[in-house]
mmCIF file with all atom_site columns, C-alpha atoms in Angstrom:
data_model
loop_
_atom_site.group_PDB
_atom_site.id
_atom_site.type_symbol
_atom_site.label_atom_id
_atom_site.label_alt_id
_atom_site.label_comp_id
_atom_site.label_asym_id
_atom_site.label_entity_id
_atom_site.label_seq_id
_atom_site.pdbx_PDB_ins_code
_atom_site.Cartn_x
_atom_site.Cartn_y
_atom_site.Cartn_z
_atom_site.occupancy
_atom_site.B_iso_or_equiv
_atom_site.pdbx_formal_charge
_atom_site.auth_seq_id
_atom_site.auth_comp_id
_atom_site.auth_asym_id
_atom_site.auth_atom_id
_atom_site.pdbx_PDB_model_num
ATOM 1   C CA . MET A 1 1   ? 34.960 -0.706  7.135   1.00 91.00 ? 1   MET A CA 1
ATOM 2   C CA . ASN A 1 2   ? 35.982 -0.673  10.789  1.00 92.00 ? 2   ASN A CA 1
ATOM 3   C CA . PHE A 1 3   ? 34.924 -2.767  13.413  1.00 93.00 ? 3   PHE A CA 1
ATOM 4   C CA . ARG A 1 4   ? 35.400 -2.021  17.098  1.00 93.00 ? 4   ARG A CA 1
ATOM 5   C CA . ARG A 1 5   ? 34.105 -3.108  20.448  1.00 93.00 ? 5   ARG A CA 1
ATOM 6   C CA . LEU A 1 6   ? 32.670 -0.421  22.621  1.00 93.00 ? 6   LEU A CA 1
ATOM 7   C CA . ARG A 1 7   ? 33.250 0.105   26.097  1.00 93.00 ? 7   ARG A CA 1
ATOM 8   C CA . ASN A 1 8   ? 30.021 -1.327  27.216  1.00 93.00 ? 8   ASN A CA 1
ATOM 9   C CA . GLY A 1 9   ? 30.664 -4.298  25.528  1.00 92.00 ? 9   GLY A CA 1
ATOM 10  C CA . GLY A 1 10  ? 28.295 -3.235  22.191  1.00 93.00 ? 10  GLY A CA 1
ATOM 11  C CA . PHE A 1 11  ? 30.036 -2.881  18.951  1.00 94.00 ? 11  PHE A CA 1
ATOM 12  C CA . GLU A 1 12  ? 30.300 -0.417  16.221  1.00 94.00 ? 12  GLU A CA 1
ATOM 13  C CA . LEU A 1 13  ? 30.902 -0.698  12.549  1.00 94.00 ? 13  LEU A CA 1
ATOM 14  C CA . ARG A 1 14  ? 31.974 2.549   11.026  1.00 91.00 ? 14  ARG A CA 1
ATOM 15  C CA . ALA A 1 15  ? 32.511 3.565   7.251   1.00 90.00 ? 15  ALA A CA 1
ATOM 16  C CA . ILE A 1 16  ? 30.094 0.852   5.915   1.00 92.00 ? 16  ILE A CA 1
ATOM 17  C CA . PRO A 1 17  ? 29.960 1.099   2.181   1.00 89.00 ? 17  PRO A CA 1
ATOM 18  C CA . GLU A 1 18  ? 26.655 1.453   0.680   1.00 86.00 ? 18  GLU A CA 1
ATOM 19  C CA . PRO A 1 19  ? 26.611 -2.048  -0.809  1.00 88.00 ? 19  PRO A CA 1
ATOM 20  C CA . PHE A 1 20  ? 27.131 -3.359  2.839   1.00 92.00 ? 20  PHE A CA 1
ATOM 21  C CA . VAL A 1 21  ? 24.519 -1.198  4.332   1.00 91.00 ? 21  VAL A CA 1
ATOM 22  C CA . GLY A 1 22  ? 22.101 -2.826  1.848   1.00 92.00 ? 22  GLY A CA 1
ATOM 23  C CA . MET A 1 23  ? 23.103 -6.133  3.075   1.00 95.00 ? 23  MET A CA 1
ATOM 24  C CA . LEU A 1 24  ? 22.422 -5.297  6.652   1.00 96.00 ? 24  LEU A CA 1
ATOM 25  C CA . GLY A 1 25  ? 19.378 -3.940  5.709   1.00 94.00 ? 25  GLY A CA 1
ATOM 26  C CA . GLU A 1 26  ? 18.324 -7.465  3.906   1.00 95.00 ? 26  GLU A CA 1
ATOM 27  C CA . LEU A 1 27  ? 19.778 -9.348  7.009   1.00 96.00 ? 27  LEU A CA 1
ATOM 28  C CA . PRO A 1 28  ? 16.698 -9.668  9.315   1.00 95.00 ? 28  PRO A CA 1
ATOM 29  C CA . ASP A 1 29  ? 14.274 -10.960 6.296   1.00 94.00 ? 29  ASP A CA 1
ATOM 30  C CA . VAL A 1 30  ? 16.606 -13.076 4.553   1.00 94.00 ? 30  VAL A CA 1
ATOM 31  C CA . PRO A 1 31  ? 15.320 -16.450 6.351   1.00 89.00 ? 31  PRO A CA 1
ATOM 32  C CA . GLU A 1 32  ? 11.935 -15.401 5.810   1.00 88.00 ? 32  GLU A CA 1
ATOM 33  C CA . ARG A 1 33  ? 12.344 -14.679 2.174   1.00 88.00 ? 33  ARG A CA 1
ATOM 34  C CA . HIS A 1 34  ? 14.006 -18.105 1.545   1.00 85.00 ? 34  HIS A CA 1
ATOM 35  C CA . SER A 1 35  ? 11.740 -19.938 3.976   1.00 81.00 ? 35  SER A CA 1
ATOM 36  C CA . GLU A 1 36  ? 10.743 -22.920 2.099   1.00 80.00 ? 36  GLU A CA 1
ATOM 37  C CA . ALA A 1 37  ? 14.330 -23.838 1.660   1.00 76.00 ? 37  ALA A CA 1
ATOM 38  C CA . ALA A 1 38  ? 15.640 -22.721 4.834   1.00 83.00 ? 38  ALA A CA 1
ATOM 39  C CA . ASP A 1 39  ? 12.937 -24.190 7.366   1.00 86.00 ? 39  ASP A CA 1
ATOM 40  C CA . ALA A 1 40  ? 14.606 -27.498 6.908   1.00 81.00 ? 40  ALA A CA 1
ATOM 41  C CA . ARG A 1 41  ? 17.860 -26.314 7.859   1.00 83.00 ? 41  ARG A CA 1
ATOM 42  C CA . LEU A 1 42  ? 16.716 -24.259 10.493  1.00 85.00 ? 42  LEU A CA 1
ATOM 43  C CA . TYR A 1 43  ? 14.117 -26.545 12.194  1.00 85.00 ? 43  TYR A CA 1
ATOM 44  C CA . PRO A 1 44  ? 15.084 -29.993 11.162  1.00 83.00 ? 44  PRO A CA 1
ATOM 45  C CA . SER A 1 45  ? 13.293 -32.881 12.630  1.00 79.00 ? 45  SER A CA 1
ATOM 46  C CA . PRO A 1 46  ? 15.024 -34.721 15.480  1.00 81.00 ? 46  PRO A CA 1
ATOM 47  C CA . SER A 1 47  ? 13.960 -38.141 13.834  1.00 75.00 ? 47  SER A CA 1
ATOM 48  C CA . ASP A 1 48  ? 12.965 -39.650 10.731  1.00 76.00 ? 48  ASP A CA 1
ATOM 49  C CA . ARG A 1 49  ? 12.298 -43.115 12.462  1.00 80.00 ? 49  ARG A CA 1
ATOM 50  C CA . HIS A 1 50  ? 10.113 -41.717 15.304  1.00 79.00 ? 50  HIS A CA 1
ATOM 51  C CA . ASP A 1 51  ? 6.899  -39.937 14.230  1.00 84.00 ? 51  ASP A CA 1
ATOM 52  C CA . ASP A 1 52  ? 5.813  -39.395 17.742  1.00 87.00 ? 52  ASP A CA 1
ATOM 53  C CA . LEU A 1 53  ? 8.816  -37.576 18.578  1.00 86.00 ? 53  LEU A CA 1
ATOM 54  C CA . ALA A 1 54  ? 9.096  -35.703 15.419  1.00 82.00 ? 54  ALA A CA 1
ATOM 55  C CA . GLU A 1 55  ? 5.471  -34.738 15.660  1.00 88.00 ? 55  GLU A CA 1
ATOM 56  C CA . ASP A 1 56  ? 6.301  -33.388 19.485  1.00 89.00 ? 56  ASP A CA 1
ATOM 57  C CA . TRP A 1 57  ? 8.767  -31.575 18.295  1.00 86.00 ? 57  TRP A CA 1
ATOM 58  C CA . LYS A 1 58  ? 6.825  -30.047 15.550  1.00 88.00 ? 58  LYS A CA 1
ATOM 59  C CA . ASP A 1 59  ? 4.222  -29.086 17.975  1.00 91.00 ? 59  ASP A CA 1
ATOM 60  C CA . HIS A 1 60  ? 6.293  -27.900 21.051  1.00 89.00 ? 60  HIS A CA 1
ATOM 61  C CA . VAL A 1 61  ? 9.580  -27.061 20.340  1.00 91.00 ? 61  VAL A CA 1
ATOM 62  C CA . GLU A 1 62  ? 9.535  -25.493 16.494  1.00 91.00 ? 62  GLU A CA 1
ATOM 63  C CA . PRO A 1 63  ? 7.029  -22.685 17.499  1.00 93.00 ? 63  PRO A CA 1
ATOM 64  C CA . GLU A 1 64  ? 9.190  -21.662 20.546  1.00 94.00 ? 64  GLU A CA 1
ATOM 65  C CA . LEU A 1 65  ? 12.143 -21.665 18.054  1.00 92.00 ? 65  LEU A CA 1
ATOM 66  C CA . ARG A 1 66  ? 10.565 -19.764 15.417  1.00 91.00 ? 66  ARG A CA 1
ATOM 67  C CA . ARG A 1 67  ? 9.421  -17.164 18.110  1.00 94.00 ? 67  ARG A CA 1
ATOM 68  C CA . LEU A 1 68  ? 12.741 -16.863 19.534  1.00 94.00 ? 68  LEU A CA 1
ATOM 69  C CA . PHE A 1 69  ? 14.231 -16.383 15.820  1.00 93.00 ? 69  PHE A CA 1
ATOM 70  C CA . SER A 1 70  ? 11.717 -13.804 15.094  1.00 94.00 ? 70  SER A CA 1
ATOM 71  C CA . GLU A 1 71  ? 12.388 -11.662 18.306  1.00 96.00 ? 71  GLU A CA 1
ATOM 72  C CA . ALA A 1 72  ? 16.200 -11.747 17.657  1.00 96.00 ? 72  ALA A CA 1
ATOM 73  C CA . ARG A 1 73  ? 15.595 -10.651 14.155  1.00 96.00 ? 73  ARG A CA 1
ATOM 74  C CA . ASP A 1 74  ? 13.455 -7.763  15.283  1.00 97.00 ? 74  ASP A CA 1
ATOM 75  C CA . LEU A 1 75  ? 15.866 -6.729  17.582  1.00 97.00 ? 75  LEU A CA 1
ATOM 76  C CA . VAL A 1 76  ? 18.494 -6.711  14.647  1.00 97.00 ? 76  VAL A CA 1
ATOM 77  C CA . ARG A 1 77  ? 15.996 -5.126  12.723  1.00 96.00 ? 77  ARG A CA 1
ATOM 78  C CA . ARG A 1 78  ? 15.668 -2.020  15.003  1.00 96.00 ? 78  ARG A CA 1
ATOM 79  C CA . ASP A 1 79  ? 19.333 -1.486  15.305  1.00 96.00 ? 79  ASP A CA 1
ATOM 80  C CA . ILE A 1 80  ? 19.969 -1.502  11.568  1.00 95.00 ? 80  ILE A CA 1
ATOM 81  C CA . ALA A 1 81  ? 17.133 0.927   11.395  1.00 93.00 ? 81  ALA A CA 1
ATOM 82  C CA . SER A 1 82  ? 19.447 3.313   13.297  1.00 90.00 ? 82  SER A CA 1
ATOM 83  C CA . ILE A 1 83  ? 22.508 3.387   10.875  1.00 89.00 ? 83  ILE A CA 1
ATOM 84  C CA . LYS A 1 84  ? 23.805 6.881   10.864  1.00 80.00 ? 84  LYS A CA 1
ATOM 85  C CA . ALA A 1 85  ? 24.817 8.046   7.413   1.00 69.00 ? 85  ALA A CA 1
ATOM 86  C CA . THR A 1 86  ? 28.195 10.149  7.359   1.00 63.00 ? 86  THR A CA 1
ATOM 87  C CA . PRO A 1 87  ? 29.010 13.022  4.494   1.00 62.00 ? 87  PRO A CA 1
ATOM 88  C CA . LYS A 1 88  ? 30.601 10.595  2.538   1.00 63.00 ? 88  LYS A CA 1
ATOM 89  C CA . ALA A 1 89  ? 27.629 8.353   2.439   1.00 60.00 ? 89  ALA A CA 1
ATOM 90  C CA . HIS A 1 90  ? 29.150 5.525   4.476   1.00 80.00 ? 90  HIS A CA 1
ATOM 91  C CA . GLY A 1 91  ? 27.065 4.342   7.288   1.00 88.00 ? 91  GLY A CA 1
ATOM 92  C CA . THR A 1 92  ? 27.759 3.827   11.022  1.00 91.00 ? 92  THR A CA 1
ATOM 93  C CA . LEU A 1 93  ? 25.922 1.040   13.063  1.00 94.00 ? 93  LEU A CA 1
ATOM 94  C CA . ARG A 1 94  ? 26.029 0.870   17.069  1.00 94.00 ? 94  ARG A CA 1
ATOM 95  C CA . VAL A 1 95  ? 25.286 -2.334  18.538  1.00 95.00 ? 95  VAL A CA 1
ATOM 96  C CA . PRO A 1 96  ? 24.277 -2.459  22.466  1.00 95.00 ? 96  PRO A CA 1
ATOM 97  C CA . PRO A 1 97  ? 25.728 -5.333  24.496  1.00 95.00 ? 97  PRO A CA 1
ATOM 98  C CA . GLU A 1 98  ? 22.069 -6.408  25.100  1.00 96.00 ? 98  GLU A CA 1
ATOM 99  C CA . ASN A 1 99  ? 21.745 -7.348  21.443  1.00 96.00 ? 99  ASN A CA 1
ATOM 100 C CA . LEU A 1 100 ? 24.850 -9.445  20.441  1.00 96.00 ? 100 LEU A CA 1
ATOM 101 C CA . GLU A 1 101 ? 23.081 -12.709 21.167  1.00 95.00 ? 101 GLU A CA 1
ATOM 102 C CA . ALA A 1 102 ? 20.441 -11.642 18.626  1.00 97.00 ? 102 ALA A CA 1
ATOM 103 C CA . TRP A 1 103 ? 22.890 -10.515 15.823  1.00 97.00 ? 103 TRP A CA 1
ATOM 104 C CA . MET A 1 104 ? 24.474 -13.802 16.335  1.00 96.00 ? 104 MET A CA 1
ATOM 105 C CA . HIS A 1 105 ? 21.426 -15.470 15.907  1.00 95.00 ? 105 HIS A CA 1
ATOM 106 C CA . ALA A 1 106 ? 19.956 -13.458 13.002  1.00 97.00 ? 106 ALA A CA 1
ATOM 107 C CA . LEU A 1 107 ? 23.700 -13.885 10.924  1.00 97.00 ? 107 LEU A CA 1
ATOM 108 C CA . THR A 1 108 ? 23.743 -17.884 11.585  1.00 95.00 ? 108 THR A CA 1
ATOM 109 C CA . GLN A 1 109 ? 19.927 -17.951 10.181  1.00 95.00 ? 109 GLN A CA 1
ATOM 110 C CA . ALA A 1 110 ? 20.783 -15.621 7.147   1.00 96.00 ? 110 ALA A CA 1
ATOM 111 C CA . ARG A 1 111 ? 23.759 -17.675 6.298   1.00 95.00 ? 111 ARG A CA 1
ATOM 112 C CA . LEU A 1 112 ? 22.005 -21.150 6.686   1.00 94.00 ? 112 LEU A CA 1
ATOM 113 C CA . ALA A 1 113 ? 18.893 -19.809 4.795   1.00 93.00 ? 113 ALA A CA 1
ATOM 114 C CA . LEU A 1 114 ? 21.246 -18.474 1.832   1.00 95.00 ? 114 LEU A CA 1
ATOM 115 C CA . ALA A 1 115 ? 23.322 -21.560 1.771   1.00 94.00 ? 115 ALA A CA 1
ATOM 116 C CA . GLU A 1 116 ? 20.323 -23.634 1.165   1.00 93.00 ? 116 GLU A CA 1
ATOM 117 C CA . ALA A 1 117 ? 18.536 -21.785 -0.834  1.00 92.00 ? 117 ALA A CA 1
ATOM 118 C CA . HIS A 1 118 ? 21.368 -21.461 -3.164  1.00 93.00 ? 118 HIS A CA 1
ATOM 119 C CA . ALA A 1 119 ? 22.422 -24.850 -2.848  1.00 94.00 ? 119 ALA A CA 1
ATOM 120 C CA . PHE A 1 120 ? 26.043 -23.987 -2.087  1.00 94.00 ? 120 PHE A CA 1
ATOM 121 C CA . THR A 1 121 ? 28.317 -26.793 -1.346  1.00 94.00 ? 121 THR A CA 1
ATOM 122 C CA . GLU A 1 122 ? 31.073 -27.095 1.352   1.00 93.00 ? 122 GLU A CA 1
ATOM 123 C CA . ALA A 1 123 ? 33.654 -27.014 -1.560  1.00 93.00 ? 123 ALA A CA 1
ATOM 124 C CA . GLU A 1 124 ? 32.169 -23.811 -3.021  1.00 92.00 ? 124 GLU A CA 1
ATOM 125 C CA . LEU A 1 125 ? 32.099 -22.087 0.574   1.00 91.00 ? 125 LEU A CA 1
ATOM 126 C CA . SER A 1 126 ? 35.314 -23.404 1.200   1.00 91.00 ? 126 SER A CA 1
ATOM 127 C CA . ALA A 1 127 ? 36.965 -21.563 -1.898  1.00 90.00 ? 127 ALA A CA 1
ATOM 128 C CA . PRO A 1 128 ? 38.164 -18.101 -2.244  1.00 88.00 ? 128 PRO A CA 1
ATOM 129 C CA . LEU A 1 129 ? 35.272 -15.627 -3.287  1.00 83.00 ? 129 LEU A CA 1
ATOM 130 C CA . ASP A 1 130 ? 36.449 -14.061 -6.529  1.00 82.00 ? 130 ASP A CA 1
ATOM 131 C CA . GLY A 1 131 ? 34.493 -11.489 -8.353  1.00 77.00 ? 131 GLY A CA 1
ATOM 132 C CA . PRO A 1 132 ? 32.736 -10.205 -10.733 1.00 83.00 ? 132 PRO A CA 1
ATOM 133 C CA . TRP A 1 133 ? 29.345 -10.580 -9.001  1.00 82.00 ? 133 TRP A CA 1
ATOM 134 C CA . ASN A 1 134 ? 27.135 -11.076 -11.882 1.00 87.00 ? 134 ASN A CA 1
ATOM 135 C CA . SER A 1 135 ? 24.399 -13.429 -10.646 1.00 90.00 ? 135 SER A CA 1
ATOM 136 C CA . PRO A 1 136 ? 21.755 -13.302 -7.740  1.00 91.00 ? 136 PRO A CA 1
ATOM 137 C CA . ARG A 1 137 ? 23.763 -16.711 -6.349  1.00 93.00 ? 137 ARG A CA 1
ATOM 138 C CA . ASP A 1 138 ? 27.221 -14.801 -6.789  1.00 92.00 ? 138 ASP A CA 1
ATOM 139 C CA . ILE A 1 139 ? 25.699 -11.990 -4.468  1.00 93.00 ? 139 ILE A CA 1
ATOM 140 C CA . ALA A 1 140 ? 24.247 -14.446 -2.017  1.00 94.00 ? 140 ALA A CA 1
ATOM 141 C CA . ARG A 1 141 ? 27.709 -15.803 -1.510  1.00 95.00 ? 141 ARG A CA 1
ATOM 142 C CA . LEU A 1 142 ? 29.204 -12.186 -1.123  1.00 94.00 ? 142 LEU A CA 1
ATOM 143 C CA . GLN A 1 143 ? 26.134 -11.861 1.570   1.00 95.00 ? 143 GLN A CA 1
ATOM 144 C CA . MET A 1 144 ? 27.281 -14.889 3.381   1.00 95.00 ? 144 MET A CA 1
ATOM 145 C CA . ASP A 1 145 ? 30.894 -14.046 3.381   1.00 94.00 ? 145 ASP A CA 1
ATOM 146 C CA . PHE A 1 146 ? 29.945 -10.550 4.964   1.00 96.00 ? 146 PHE A CA 1
ATOM 147 C CA . TYR A 1 147 ? 27.705 -12.117 7.494   1.00 97.00 ? 147 TYR A CA 1
ATOM 148 C CA . ALA A 1 148 ? 30.366 -14.968 8.366   1.00 95.00 ? 148 ALA A CA 1
ATOM 149 C CA . ALA A 1 149 ? 32.795 -11.913 8.903   1.00 95.00 ? 149 ALA A CA 1
ATOM 150 C CA . LEU A 1 150 ? 30.528 -9.880  10.993  1.00 96.00 ? 150 LEU A CA 1
ATOM 151 C CA . LEU A 1 151 ? 29.730 -13.134 13.186  1.00 96.00 ? 151 LEU A CA 1
ATOM 152 C CA . GLU A 1 152 ? 33.680 -13.576 13.540  1.00 95.00 ? 152 GLU A CA 1
ATOM 153 C CA . TRP A 1 153 ? 34.502 -10.086 14.788  1.00 93.00 ? 153 TRP A CA 1
ATOM 154 C CA . ILE A 1 154 ? 31.568 -9.977  17.305  1.00 93.00 ? 154 ILE A CA 1
ATOM 155 C CA . VAL A 1 155 ? 32.549 -13.362 18.699  1.00 92.00 ? 155 VAL A CA 1
ATOM 156 C CA . SER A 1 156 ? 36.477 -13.005 18.458  1.00 88.00 ? 156 SER A CA 1
ATOM 157 C CA . SER A 1 157 ? 36.068 -9.430  19.990  1.00 80.00 ? 157 SER A CA 1
ATOM 158 C CA . ALA A 1 158 ? 33.831 -10.697 23.175  1.00 72.00 ? 158 ALA A CA 1
ATOM 159 C CA . LYS A 1 159 ? 36.943 -12.624 24.136  1.00 62.00 ? 159 LYS A CA 1
#
């Protein structure tokens, strides 16, 4: 898999193996699929002691955050829909510069949702990822690491 920054400021991911094309396809839906576990992490209450503040947050801030996160995932979904397959069945993804922030949001949301849904500990996430990957939890960890690598590439190549 090759990652490169485009001259226009966007990025291109080439020679994406099929399993990773599938993980990209799942990216925008991960937070919704794990919404029960993810909501507490993505939309935490600003206060456990001040009911008024928590209620105002839930009524006024959280809906806007949900809308912004949803719009980011929709942009990412459109970019993913444009993945082109090559003769070797590897995919190529091009992302325009105006969508980079949406990608960073979607990758972060998906990683947080997977971490919460599968109750990963800091120690587990700090340990090297070893195969074989036989369970949904193993696959979720592989997804998280793939999403982390993409996020790191996007951020580090922007410098």
